[in-house]
Amino acid sequence: MSSLAKNYKRRKISFYKGKGSFLYSSKGVRYLDFVQGIAVNSLGHSNPNLNKALLKQSKKVWHVSNAFEIPEGERLAKRLTKNTFADYVLFQNSGAEATEAAVKAARKFFYLRNKPFKNRILCIKNSFHGRTLAAIYASGSKKMTEGFGPKVPGFDHFEFGDHEALKKAITKKTAAIMVEPVLGEGGIKVIPNWCLKALRKICNQKKILLIIDEVQSGIGRSGKFFAFEYSGIKPDIVPIAKGIGGGFPIGAVLMNKKVAKGMTPGSHGSTFGGNPLAMEIGNAVLDQILKKYFLKNVQKNSKYFLDKLKIIKKDYPHVIKEVRGLGLLIGIQLYDKQSLFIKKLQENKLLTIRAAENVVRILPPLNVKKSEIDMSLKIIKKVCNEF
Ligand SMILES: Cc1ncc(COP(=O)(O)O)c(C=O)c1O
């Protein structure tokens, strides 16, 4: 009998080893892992460069308090700002913490402008920003909040794609709009570029902030460093996590200068956030992601994968409703029986994970090989054939 709380519906399988795109089960079976810890292991399992960075730093110093300077974090923050819209970075340990810190930064921004009443955050209904109390109410999902009241106030919602409703929902009390550029848990729904541009314009007109949650879509997953870059806009605040640690827990909030002004000494903190061990692993992840052709290769593999999946959709129009995604954040929307489809993929040694709206989510490591994509396509086709 397991002593673990029952908050996860775990599959009856465990792994003793991982290497690149593959996981090896305790029964000795090799699986193609296109879950990768849900978009966490950006460079695959047991990446030699990350192993080296972890070992090297573990022999120096793991953790010191943020009461002291941390050069490894200084370096990571400098690289994140040099390569993005941001001027400042605040390190956390997870995505939910990062989205909460983003909300805090937005509220403080208006507080310092003598507008403390401007504190409400406008989000997409049934989006996903994490599982802490504020984050579940930000997500606007009935299922996630059930039993966890009283409601955390300060969040309003609009339906995905409904710009008129969005405009109507903005009041004098609105501080920011917060959206995922690709709704990951919500079913790999990509916000089109024209829409992100419109969001930026609305925020400018209403003099409110734009928060883009890149926890799942960020750090190369979309084929650009950030998914919003395709639209050419600049947000004010961007929470990140998942891919930046390559499997090690790291979260962060990236901010422009005007927002970061509110983050004065004592305004926010984290015991573990930004520790030297995490920071060196983050630096080792960036060493790879920022290589000259790395992101171009993600884009190339994405196109190849999506094109091939669309051909499979054509061959099995009664099984697959839609193929969608950005970069290597890919969703196959089925008409029905999503769990059975995922189970059958697993029986054929391909690991995938669900998302809302009957979507099978496919998240290979960003350095996936073409031959591994081909291997997965063969399995997906076989399972479609059995449906
Ligand atoms: C867009 C988005 N934001 C926030 C989170 C929460 O991250 P974490 O589970 O690390 O708290 C997730 C996790 O899936 C996410 O996809």
mmCIF file of C-alpha atoms and ligand atoms in Angstrom:
data_model
loop_
_atom_site.group_PDB
_atom_site.id
_atom_site.type_symbol
_atom_site.label_atom_id
_atom_site.label_comp_id
_atom_site.label_asym_id
_atom_site.label_seq_id
_atom_site.Cartn_x
_atom_site.Cartn_y
_atom_site.Cartn_z
ATOM 1 C CA MET A 1 0.000 0.000 0.000
ATOM 2 C CA SER A 2 1.379 3.362 -1.026
ATOM 3 C CA SER A 3 1.718 6.072 1.590
ATOM 4 C CA LEU A 4 1.585 8.737 -1.086
ATOM 5 C CA ALA A 5 -1.508 10.927 -1.136
ATOM 6 C CA LYS A 6 -3.907 9.969 -3.868
ATOM 7 C CA ASN A 7 -3.970 13.330 -5.679
ATOM 8 C CA TYR A 8 -2.537 11.819 -8.871
ATOM 9 C CA LYS A 9 -4.040 9.102 -11.024
ATOM 10 C CA ARG A 10 -0.720 7.396 -11.653
ATOM 11 C CA ARG A 11 -0.121 4.918 -14.467
ATOM 12 C CA LYS A 12 1.139 1.554 -13.218
ATOM 13 C CA ILE A 13 4.618 1.964 -14.591
ATOM 14 C CA SER A 14 7.917 3.256 -13.190
ATOM 15 C CA PHE A 15 11.313 3.891 -14.679
ATOM 16 C CA TYR A 16 14.811 3.178 -13.516
ATOM 17 C CA LYS A 17 16.721 5.042 -16.191
ATOM 18 C CA GLY A 18 16.338 7.722 -18.838
ATOM 19 C CA LYS A 19 18.550 8.651 -21.757
ATOM 20 C CA GLY A 20 17.701 11.387 -24.256
ATOM 21 C CA SER A 21 14.251 10.719 -25.692
ATOM 22 C CA PHE A 22 13.939 7.325 -23.986
ATOM 23 C CA LEU A 23 12.837 5.986 -20.615
ATOM 24 C CA TYR A 24 13.546 2.443 -19.408
ATOM 25 C CA SER A 25 10.871 0.829 -17.226
ATOM 26 C CA SER A 26 11.641 -1.194 -14.131
ATOM 27 C CA LYS A 27 10.618 -4.232 -16.224
ATOM 28 C CA GLY A 28 13.393 -3.407 -18.694
ATOM 29 C CA VAL A 29 11.171 -2.072 -21.491
ATOM 30 C CA ARG A 30 12.304 0.960 -23.499
ATOM 31 C CA TYR A 31 9.749 3.725 -24.112
ATOM 32 C CA LEU A 32 9.936 6.731 -26.383
ATOM 33 C CA ASP A 33 9.164 9.477 -23.903
ATOM 34 C CA PHE A 34 7.227 12.309 -25.523
ATOM 35 C CA VAL A 35 6.000 13.564 -22.173
ATOM 36 C CA GLN A 36 9.427 14.552 -20.829
ATOM 37 C CA GLY A 37 8.046 15.427 -17.416
ATOM 38 C CA ILE A 38 5.391 17.599 -19.159
ATOM 39 C CA ALA A 39 7.690 19.887 -21.127
ATOM 40 C CA VAL A 40 10.285 19.941 -18.347
ATOM 41 C CA ASN A 41 13.239 17.937 -19.679
ATOM 42 C CA SER A 42 13.973 20.324 -22.526
ATOM 43 C CA LEU A 43 17.222 18.514 -23.374
ATOM 44 C CA GLY A 44 16.017 14.969 -22.735
ATOM 45 C CA HIS A 45 16.871 12.588 -19.918
ATOM 46 C CA SER A 46 20.305 12.442 -18.361
ATOM 47 C CA ASN A 47 21.790 15.051 -20.665
ATOM 48 C CA PRO A 48 25.601 14.837 -20.358
ATOM 49 C CA ASN A 49 26.054 18.634 -20.290
ATOM 50 C CA LEU A 50 23.486 19.035 -17.535
ATOM 51 C CA ASN A 51 24.948 16.092 -15.599
ATOM 52 C CA LYS A 52 28.364 17.713 -15.827
ATOM 53 C CA ALA A 53 27.044 21.093 -14.613
ATOM 54 C CA LEU A 54 25.155 19.468 -11.737
ATOM 55 C CA LEU A 55 28.145 17.409 -10.581
ATOM 56 C CA LYS A 56 30.567 20.318 -10.892
ATOM 57 C CA GLN A 57 28.402 22.737 -8.935
ATOM 58 C CA SER A 58 27.404 20.102 -6.349
ATOM 59 C CA LYS A 59 31.069 19.874 -5.356
ATOM 60 C CA LYS A 60 31.309 23.656 -4.942
ATOM 61 C CA VAL A 61 28.196 24.969 -3.184
ATOM 62 C CA TRP A 62 24.536 23.918 -3.378
ATOM 63 C CA HIS A 63 22.668 26.539 -1.492
ATOM 64 C CA VAL A 64 23.257 29.900 0.080
ATOM 65 C CA SER A 65 20.646 32.354 1.285
ATOM 66 C CA ASN A 66 19.517 35.209 -0.892
ATOM 67 C CA ALA A 67 20.934 37.374 1.899
ATOM 68 C CA PHE A 68 24.194 36.974 -0.050
ATOM 69 C CA GLU A 69 25.273 37.620 -3.610
ATOM 70 C CA ILE A 70 24.925 34.583 -5.900
ATOM 71 C CA PRO A 71 27.180 34.964 -8.981
ATOM 72 C CA GLU A 72 25.671 31.918 -10.723
ATOM 73 C CA GLY A 73 22.231 33.585 -10.570
ATOM 74 C CA GLU A 74 23.664 36.950 -11.653
ATOM 75 C CA ARG A 75 24.991 35.226 -14.760
ATOM 76 C CA LEU A 76 21.751 33.402 -15.549
ATOM 77 C CA ALA A 77 19.694 36.589 -15.074
ATOM 78 C CA LYS A 78 22.106 38.551 -17.280
ATOM 79 C CA ARG A 79 21.762 35.974 -20.061
ATOM 80 C CA LEU A 80 17.951 35.868 -19.746
ATOM 81 C CA THR A 81 17.707 39.651 -20.019
ATOM 82 C CA LYS A 82 20.260 39.873 -22.822
ATOM 83 C CA ASN A 83 18.222 37.460 -24.936
ATOM 84 C CA THR A 84 14.690 38.646 -24.169
ATOM 85 C CA PHE A 85 12.447 41.698 -23.610
ATOM 86 C CA ALA A 86 13.246 41.683 -19.898
ATOM 87 C CA ASP A 87 15.391 43.992 -17.799
ATOM 88 C CA TYR A 88 15.193 42.080 -14.510
ATOM 89 C CA VAL A 89 14.679 38.510 -13.285
ATOM 90 C CA LEU A 90 13.364 37.192 -9.993
ATOM 91 C CA PHE A 91 14.056 33.492 -9.372
ATOM 92 C CA GLN A 92 11.529 31.054 -7.919
ATOM 93 C CA ASN A 93 11.211 27.251 -7.834
ATOM 94 C CA SER A 94 8.107 26.415 -9.846
ATOM 95 C CA GLY A 95 5.611 27.686 -12.362
ATOM 96 C CA ALA A 96 2.830 28.447 -9.891
ATOM 97 C CA GLU A 97 5.177 30.503 -7.748
ATOM 98 C CA ALA A 98 6.308 32.355 -10.850
ATOM 99 C CA THR A 99 2.745 33.196 -11.933
ATOM 100 C CA GLU A 100 1.884 34.334 -8.384
ATOM 101 C CA ALA A 101 4.970 36.542 -8.289
ATOM 102 C CA ALA A 102 3.902 37.965 -11.659
ATOM 103 C CA VAL A 103 0.519 38.891 -10.156
ATOM 104 C CA LYS A 104 2.262 40.485 -7.155
ATOM 105 C CA ALA A 105 4.536 42.519 -9.435
ATOM 106 C CA ALA A 106 1.552 43.788 -11.471
ATOM 107 C CA ARG A 107 -0.359 44.848 -8.346
ATOM 108 C CA LYS A 108 2.670 46.546 -6.807
ATOM 109 C CA PHE A 109 3.179 48.476 -10.045
ATOM 110 C CA PHE A 110 -0.164 50.249 -9.609
ATOM 111 C CA TYR A 111 0.132 50.489 -5.827
ATOM 112 C CA LEU A 112 3.282 52.548 -6.301
ATOM 113 C CA ARG A 113 1.367 54.817 -8.709
ATOM 114 C CA ASN A 114 -1.214 55.558 -6.015
ATOM 115 C CA LYS A 115 -3.757 53.265 -7.659
ATOM 116 C CA PRO A 116 -4.034 50.392 -5.156
ATOM 117 C CA PHE A 117 -7.598 49.745 -6.395
ATOM 118 C CA LYS A 118 -6.116 48.628 -9.734
ATOM 119 C CA ASN A 119 -5.439 45.080 -8.628
ATOM 120 C CA ARG A 120 -7.585 42.724 -10.681
ATOM 121 C CA ILE A 121 -6.072 40.306 -13.176
ATOM 122 C CA LEU A 122 -8.003 39.315 -16.283
ATOM 123 C CA CYS A 123 -7.407 35.732 -17.459
ATOM 124 C CA ILE A 124 -8.807 33.261 -19.974
ATOM 125 C CA LYS A 125 -11.504 30.977 -18.574
ATOM 126 C CA ASN A 126 -10.198 27.422 -18.155
ATOM 127 C CA SER A 127 -6.568 28.378 -18.655
ATOM 128 C CA PHE A 128 -3.827 27.011 -16.410
ATOM 129 C CA HIS A 129 -1.486 29.009 -14.216
ATOM 130 C CA GLY A 130 -0.699 26.481 -11.474
ATOM 131 C CA ARG A 131 -2.147 24.921 -8.353
ATOM 132 C CA THR A 132 -1.513 27.375 -5.530
ATOM 133 C CA LEU A 133 -4.583 29.120 -4.154
ATOM 134 C CA ALA A 134 -4.268 32.282 -6.221
ATOM 135 C CA ALA A 135 -3.207 30.340 -9.325
ATOM 136 C CA ILE A 136 -6.282 28.070 -9.302
ATOM 137 C CA TYR A 137 -8.575 31.079 -9.098
ATOM 138 C CA ALA A 138 -6.553 32.760 -11.860
ATOM 139 C CA SER A 139 -7.130 29.686 -14.029
ATOM 140 C CA GLY A 140 -10.875 30.075 -13.723
ATOM 141 C CA SER A 141 -11.602 26.377 -13.745
ATOM 142 C CA LYS A 142 -14.487 25.089 -11.676
ATOM 143 C CA LYS A 143 -12.882 21.669 -11.355
ATOM 144 C CA MET A 144 -9.582 22.974 -9.984
ATOM 145 C CA THR A 145 -11.171 25.231 -7.385
ATOM 146 C CA GLU A 146 -13.832 22.824 -6.101
ATOM 147 C CA GLY A 147 -13.568 22.440 -2.335
ATOM 148 C CA PHE A 148 -10.802 24.978 -1.918
ATOM 149 C CA GLY A 149 -12.852 28.061 -1.067
ATOM 150 C CA PRO A 150 -13.145 30.743 0.051
ATOM 151 C CA LYS A 151 -12.476 32.140 -3.381
ATOM 152 C CA VAL A 152 -9.287 34.141 -3.740
ATOM 153 C CA PRO A 153 -10.548 37.472 -5.047
ATOM 154 C CA GLY A 154 -8.932 39.590 -7.734
ATOM 155 C CA PHE A 155 -9.372 37.510 -10.884
ATOM 156 C CA ASP A 156 -11.785 38.031 -13.784
ATOM 157 C CA HIS A 157 -12.247 35.865 -16.843
ATOM 158 C CA PHE A 158 -13.178 35.946 -20.503
ATOM 159 C CA GLU A 159 -13.716 33.143 -23.016
ATOM 160 C CA PHE A 160 -10.788 32.116 -25.230
ATOM 161 C CA GLY A 161 -10.896 34.120 -28.487
ATOM 162 C CA ASP A 162 -13.682 36.512 -27.422
ATOM 163 C CA HIS A 163 -12.096 39.958 -27.785
ATOM 164 C CA GLU A 164 -15.369 41.805 -27.293
ATOM 165 C CA ALA A 165 -15.935 40.052 -23.965
ATOM 166 C CA LEU A 166 -12.321 40.797 -23.070
ATOM 167 C CA LYS A 167 -12.738 44.512 -23.733
ATOM 168 C CA LYS A 168 -15.974 44.590 -21.735
ATOM 169 C CA ALA A 169 -14.330 42.820 -18.814
ATOM 170 C CA ILE A 170 -11.654 45.491 -18.413
ATOM 171 C CA THR A 171 -12.643 47.937 -15.685
ATOM 172 C CA LYS A 172 -10.918 50.733 -13.751
ATOM 173 C CA LYS A 173 -9.810 48.023 -11.321
ATOM 174 C CA THR A 174 -7.989 45.905 -13.926
ATOM 175 C CA ALA A 175 -4.218 45.834 -13.447
ATOM 176 C CA ALA A 176 -3.226 43.281 -16.070
ATOM 177 C CA ILE A 177 -4.250 40.697 -18.603
ATOM 178 C CA MET A 178 -2.542 37.322 -18.077
ATOM 179 C CA VAL A 179 -2.593 34.681 -20.824
ATOM 180 C CA GLU A 180 -0.701 31.591 -21.921
ATOM 181 C CA PRO A 181 0.379 32.061 -25.583
ATOM 182 C CA VAL A 182 -0.437 28.391 -26.072
ATOM 183 C CA LEU A 183 -2.997 26.946 -23.678
ATOM 184 C CA GLY A 184 -1.108 23.803 -22.704
ATOM 185 C CA GLU A 185 -3.301 22.002 -20.181
ATOM 186 C CA GLY A 186 -6.253 23.661 -21.916
ATOM 187 C CA GLY A 187 -5.743 21.590 -25.078
ATOM 188 C CA ILE A 188 -2.761 23.071 -27.006
ATOM 189 C CA LYS A 189 -4.781 26.041 -28.184
ATOM 190 C CA VAL A 190 -2.454 28.526 -29.853
ATOM 191 C CA ILE A 191 -3.275 32.218 -29.531
ATOM 192 C CA PRO A 192 -2.691 33.578 -33.047
ATOM 193 C CA ASN A 193 -0.214 36.409 -33.603
ATOM 194 C CA TRP A 194 -2.885 38.925 -34.589
ATOM 195 C CA CYS A 195 -4.605 38.218 -31.295
ATOM 196 C CA LEU A 196 -1.466 38.717 -29.193
ATOM 197 C CA LYS A 197 -0.874 41.985 -31.049
ATOM 198 C CA ALA A 198 -4.442 43.043 -30.276
ATOM 199 C CA LEU A 199 -3.932 42.169 -26.609
ATOM 200 C CA ARG A 200 -0.835 44.362 -26.492
ATOM 201 C CA LYS A 201 -2.751 47.186 -28.139
ATOM 202 C CA ILE A 202 -5.641 46.888 -25.697
ATOM 203 C CA CYS A 203 -3.213 46.927 -22.753
ATOM 204 C CA ASN A 204 -1.526 50.057 -24.134
ATOM 205 C CA GLN A 205 -4.851 51.806 -24.699
ATOM 206 C CA LYS A 206 -6.153 50.942 -21.243
ATOM 207 C CA LYS A 207 -2.746 51.558 -19.623
ATOM 208 C CA ILE A 208 -2.647 48.115 -18.036
ATOM 209 C CA LEU A 209 0.060 45.432 -18.000
ATOM 210 C CA LEU A 210 0.407 42.346 -20.172
ATOM 211 C CA ILE A 211 1.546 39.143 -18.471
ATOM 212 C CA ILE A 212 2.402 36.250 -20.801
ATOM 213 C CA ASP A 213 2.679 32.931 -18.955
ATOM 214 C CA GLU A 214 5.483 31.050 -20.737
ATOM 215 C CA VAL A 215 5.856 28.350 -18.077
ATOM 216 C CA GLN A 216 5.029 25.593 -20.588
ATOM 217 C CA SER A 217 5.700 27.309 -23.930
ATOM 218 C CA GLY A 218 8.941 29.090 -23.026
ATOM 219 C CA ILE A 219 12.689 28.456 -23.328
ATOM 220 C CA GLY A 220 12.620 27.159 -26.875
ATOM 221 C CA ARG A 221 9.586 24.868 -26.670
ATOM 222 C CA SER A 222 7.760 26.955 -29.301
ATOM 223 C CA GLY A 223 10.728 27.122 -31.686
ATOM 224 C CA LYS A 224 11.530 30.663 -30.520
ATOM 225 C CA PHE A 225 12.951 31.443 -27.119
ATOM 226 C CA PHE A 226 9.466 32.653 -26.163
ATOM 227 C CA ALA A 227 6.263 31.820 -28.044
ATOM 228 C CA PHE A 228 5.090 35.462 -28.021
ATOM 229 C CA GLU A 229 8.145 36.420 -30.117
ATOM 230 C CA TYR A 230 6.362 35.175 -33.255
ATOM 231 C CA SER A 231 3.933 38.087 -32.869
ATOM 232 C CA GLY A 232 6.637 40.729 -32.447
ATOM 233 C CA ILE A 233 5.068 42.117 -29.246
ATOM 234 C CA LYS A 234 6.770 42.797 -25.930
ATOM 235 C CA PRO A 235 4.975 41.840 -22.732
ATOM 236 C CA ASP A 236 5.616 43.508 -19.373
ATOM 237 C CA ILE A 237 5.916 40.393 -17.227
ATOM 238 C CA VAL A 238 6.685 36.767 -18.133
ATOM 239 C CA PRO A 239 6.633 33.889 -15.647
ATOM 240 C CA ILE A 240 8.762 30.894 -16.677
ATOM 241 C CA ALA A 241 9.646 27.480 -15.183
ATOM 242 C CA LYS A 242 9.702 23.920 -16.612
ATOM 243 C CA GLY A 243 12.200 24.031 -19.526
ATOM 244 C CA ILE A 244 14.674 26.458 -17.966
ATOM 245 C CA GLY A 245 15.730 23.786 -15.437
ATOM 246 C CA GLY A 246 15.857 20.876 -17.886
ATOM 247 C CA GLY A 247 14.452 18.699 -15.061
ATOM 248 C CA PHE A 248 15.714 20.661 -12.071
ATOM 249 C CA PRO A 249 13.054 22.789 -10.351
ATOM 250 C CA ILE A 250 13.510 26.419 -11.346
ATOM 251 C CA GLY A 251 10.941 29.163 -11.781
ATOM 252 C CA ALA A 252 11.402 32.830 -12.532
ATOM 253 C CA VAL A 253 9.603 36.043 -13.341
ATOM 254 C CA LEU A 254 11.011 38.210 -16.095
ATOM 255 C CA MET A 255 10.042 41.872 -15.951
ATOM 256 C CA ASN A 256 10.661 45.105 -17.743
ATOM 257 C CA LYS A 257 12.242 48.013 -15.893
ATOM 258 C CA LYS A 258 9.057 49.855 -14.948
ATOM 259 C CA VAL A 259 7.496 46.757 -13.365
ATOM 260 C CA ALA A 260 10.685 45.656 -11.617
ATOM 261 C CA LYS A 261 10.804 48.974 -9.728
ATOM 262 C CA GLY A 262 8.167 47.591 -7.372
ATOM 263 C CA MET A 263 10.297 44.656 -6.337
ATOM 264 C CA THR A 264 12.069 46.518 -3.556
ATOM 265 C CA PRO A 265 13.995 44.796 -0.723
ATOM 266 C CA GLY A 266 11.615 42.710 1.367
ATOM 267 C CA SER A 267 8.751 42.889 -1.148
ATOM 268 C CA HIS A 268 9.141 39.273 -2.247
ATOM 269 C CA GLY A 269 11.424 36.332 -1.525
ATOM 270 C CA SER A 270 12.040 32.620 -1.648
ATOM 271 C CA THR A 271 14.325 30.451 0.481
ATOM 272 C CA PHE A 272 15.300 28.127 -2.350
ATOM 273 C CA GLY A 273 14.737 30.379 -5.356
ATOM 274 C CA GLY A 274 17.922 31.196 -7.236
ATOM 275 C CA ASN A 275 20.280 28.849 -5.350
ATOM 276 C CA PRO A 276 23.690 28.216 -6.962
ATOM 277 C CA LEU A 277 22.972 24.596 -7.917
ATOM 278 C CA ALA A 278 19.730 25.472 -9.728
ATOM 279 C CA MET A 279 21.326 28.495 -11.368
ATOM 280 C CA GLU A 280 24.248 26.533 -12.791
ATOM 281 C CA ILE A 281 21.870 23.970 -14.264
ATOM 282 C CA GLY A 282 19.841 26.823 -15.775
ATOM 283 C CA ASN A 283 23.043 28.203 -17.261
ATOM 284 C CA ALA A 284 23.882 24.794 -18.721
ATOM 285 C CA VAL A 285 20.391 24.616 -20.309
ATOM 286 C CA LEU A 286 20.919 28.041 -21.875
ATOM 287 C CA ASP A 287 24.342 26.959 -23.178
ATOM 288 C CA GLN A 288 22.465 24.532 -25.448
ATOM 289 C CA ILE A 289 19.282 26.476 -26.236
ATOM 290 C CA LEU A 290 21.188 29.612 -27.212
ATOM 291 C CA LYS A 291 23.482 27.753 -29.622
ATOM 292 C CA LYS A 292 23.253 29.197 -33.119
ATOM 293 C CA TYR A 293 21.087 26.635 -34.892
ATOM 294 C CA PHE A 294 19.288 25.098 -31.909
ATOM 295 C CA LEU A 295 15.958 26.931 -32.247
ATOM 296 C CA LYS A 296 16.002 26.719 -36.052
ATOM 297 C CA ASN A 297 16.273 22.984 -35.629
ATOM 298 C CA VAL A 298 13.287 22.929 -33.231
ATOM 299 C CA GLN A 299 11.293 24.819 -35.886
ATOM 300 C CA LYS A 300 12.422 22.404 -38.591
ATOM 301 C CA ASN A 301 11.503 19.338 -36.546
ATOM 302 C CA SER A 302 8.208 20.934 -35.566
ATOM 303 C CA LYS A 303 7.230 21.503 -39.186
ATOM 304 C CA TYR A 304 8.223 17.980 -40.124
ATOM 305 C CA PHE A 305 6.260 16.497 -37.200
ATOM 306 C CA LEU A 306 3.135 18.622 -37.742
ATOM 307 C CA ASP A 307 3.111 18.031 -41.514
ATOM 308 C CA LYS A 308 3.358 14.272 -41.042
ATOM 309 C CA LEU A 309 0.665 14.287 -38.350
ATOM 310 C CA LYS A 310 -1.626 16.225 -40.682
ATOM 311 C CA ILE A 311 -1.151 13.507 -43.305
ATOM 312 C CA ILE A 312 -2.114 10.894 -40.697
ATOM 313 C CA LYS A 313 -5.185 13.007 -39.862
ATOM 314 C CA LYS A 314 -6.177 12.919 -43.536
ATOM 315 C CA ASP A 315 -5.828 9.135 -43.558
ATOM 316 C CA TYR A 316 -7.865 8.749 -40.353
ATOM 317 C CA PRO A 317 -10.440 11.569 -40.483
ATOM 318 C CA HIS A 318 -12.828 9.628 -38.217
ATOM 319 C CA VAL A 319 -10.194 9.389 -35.453
ATOM 320 C CA ILE A 320 -8.342 12.714 -35.515
ATOM 321 C CA LYS A 321 -10.331 15.946 -35.396
ATOM 322 C CA GLU A 322 -7.400 18.370 -35.470
ATOM 323 C CA VAL A 323 -3.622 18.527 -35.279
ATOM 324 C CA ARG A 324 -2.353 21.716 -33.674
ATOM 325 C CA GLY A 325 0.573 23.205 -31.849
ATOM 326 C CA LEU A 326 3.570 25.462 -31.924
ATOM 327 C CA GLY A 327 7.136 24.210 -32.020
ATOM 328 C CA LEU A 328 7.358 20.961 -30.118
ATOM 329 C CA LEU A 329 4.243 21.672 -28.078
ATOM 330 C CA ILE A 330 1.919 19.518 -30.134
ATOM 331 C CA GLY A 331 -1.658 18.321 -29.708
ATOM 332 C CA ILE A 332 -3.681 15.707 -31.524
ATOM 333 C CA GLN A 333 -7.341 16.371 -30.904
ATOM 334 C CA LEU A 334 -9.410 13.204 -31.096
ATOM 335 C CA TYR A 335 -13.137 12.834 -31.508
ATOM 336 C CA ASP A 336 -13.318 10.372 -28.660
ATOM 337 C CA LYS A 337 -11.594 7.933 -26.303
ATOM 338 C CA GLN A 338 -8.508 10.011 -25.520
ATOM 339 C CA SER A 339 -7.485 7.784 -22.563
ATOM 340 C CA LEU A 340 -7.740 4.620 -24.636
ATOM 341 C CA PHE A 341 -5.646 6.186 -27.401
ATOM 342 C CA ILE A 342 -2.931 7.211 -24.906
ATOM 343 C CA LYS A 343 -3.044 3.713 -23.390
ATOM 344 C CA LYS A 344 -2.612 2.109 -26.793
ATOM 345 C CA LEU A 345 0.295 4.431 -27.625
ATOM 346 C CA GLN A 346 1.915 3.351 -24.373
ATOM 347 C CA GLU A 347 1.336 -0.333 -25.174
ATOM 348 C CA ASN A 348 3.276 0.406 -28.357
ATOM 349 C CA LYS A 349 6.067 2.051 -26.288
ATOM 350 C CA LEU A 350 5.226 5.684 -26.896
ATOM 351 C CA LEU A 351 4.509 7.883 -23.864
ATOM 352 C CA THR A 352 2.188 10.876 -24.311
ATOM 353 C CA ILE A 353 -0.088 12.807 -21.978
ATOM 354 C CA ARG A 354 -3.599 14.202 -22.026
ATOM 355 C CA ALA A 355 -4.745 17.804 -22.285
ATOM 356 C CA ALA A 356 -8.267 19.222 -22.206
ATOM 357 C CA GLU A 357 -10.684 18.920 -25.142
ATOM 358 C CA ASN A 358 -9.753 15.303 -25.949
ATOM 359 C CA VAL A 359 -6.226 16.271 -26.877
ATOM 360 C CA VAL A 360 -3.248 13.900 -26.803
ATOM 361 C CA ARG A 361 -0.260 16.075 -25.920
ATOM 362 C CA ILE A 362 3.112 15.379 -27.497
ATOM 363 C CA LEU A 363 6.174 16.947 -25.902
ATOM 364 C CA PRO A 364 9.447 15.547 -27.207
ATOM 365 C CA PRO A 365 12.739 16.896 -25.903
ATOM 366 C CA LEU A 366 13.841 19.934 -27.925
ATOM 367 C CA ASN A 367 16.882 18.033 -29.193
ATOM 368 C CA VAL A 368 14.776 15.107 -30.455
ATOM 369 C CA LYS A 369 16.159 13.259 -33.478
ATOM 370 C CA LYS A 370 14.227 12.994 -36.751
ATOM 371 C CA SER A 371 14.462 9.200 -36.511
ATOM 372 C CA GLU A 372 12.718 9.376 -33.112
ATOM 373 C CA ILE A 373 9.914 11.519 -34.573
ATOM 374 C CA ASP A 374 9.554 8.907 -37.332
ATOM 375 C CA MET A 375 9.390 6.161 -34.708
ATOM 376 C CA SER A 376 6.526 7.977 -32.930
ATOM 377 C CA LEU A 377 4.663 8.622 -36.209
ATOM 378 C CA LYS A 378 4.719 4.937 -36.992
ATOM 379 C CA ILE A 379 3.201 4.131 -33.604
ATOM 380 C CA ILE A 380 0.552 6.889 -33.871
ATOM 381 C CA LYS A 381 -0.438 5.571 -37.298
ATOM 382 C CA LYS A 382 -0.647 2.011 -36.000
ATOM 383 C CA VAL A 383 -2.912 3.070 -33.119
ATOM 384 C CA CYS A 384 -5.123 5.135 -35.482
ATOM 385 C CA ASN A 385 -5.473 2.006 -37.567
ATOM 386 C CA GLU A 386 -6.691 0.041 -34.540
ATOM 387 C CA PHE A 387 -9.355 2.656 -33.692
HETATM 388 C C1 LIG B 1 1.215 27.716 -18.363
HETATM 389 C C2 LIG B 1 1.502 27.149 -16.992
HETATM 390 N N1 LIG B 1 1.600 27.994 -15.957
HETATM 391 C C3 LIG B 1 1.871 27.538 -14.725
HETATM 392 C C4 LIG B 1 2.053 26.193 -14.464
HETATM 393 C C5 LIG B 1 2.342 25.707 -13.088
HETATM 394 O O1 LIG B 1 3.639 25.234 -12.993
HETATM 395 P P1 LIG B 1 4.091 24.303 -11.770
HETATM 396 O O2 LIG B 1 3.390 23.009 -11.926
HETATM 397 O O3 LIG B 1 5.579 24.218 -11.916
HETATM 398 O O4 LIG B 1 3.700 25.015 -10.523
HETATM 399 C C6 LIG B 1 1.962 25.279 -15.530
HETATM 400 C C7 LIG B 1 2.137 23.837 -15.311
HETATM 401 O O5 LIG B 1 1.786 23.007 -16.095
HETATM 402 C C8 LIG B 1 1.687 25.780 -16.835
HETATM 403 O O6 LIG B 1 1.566 24.949 -17.884
#
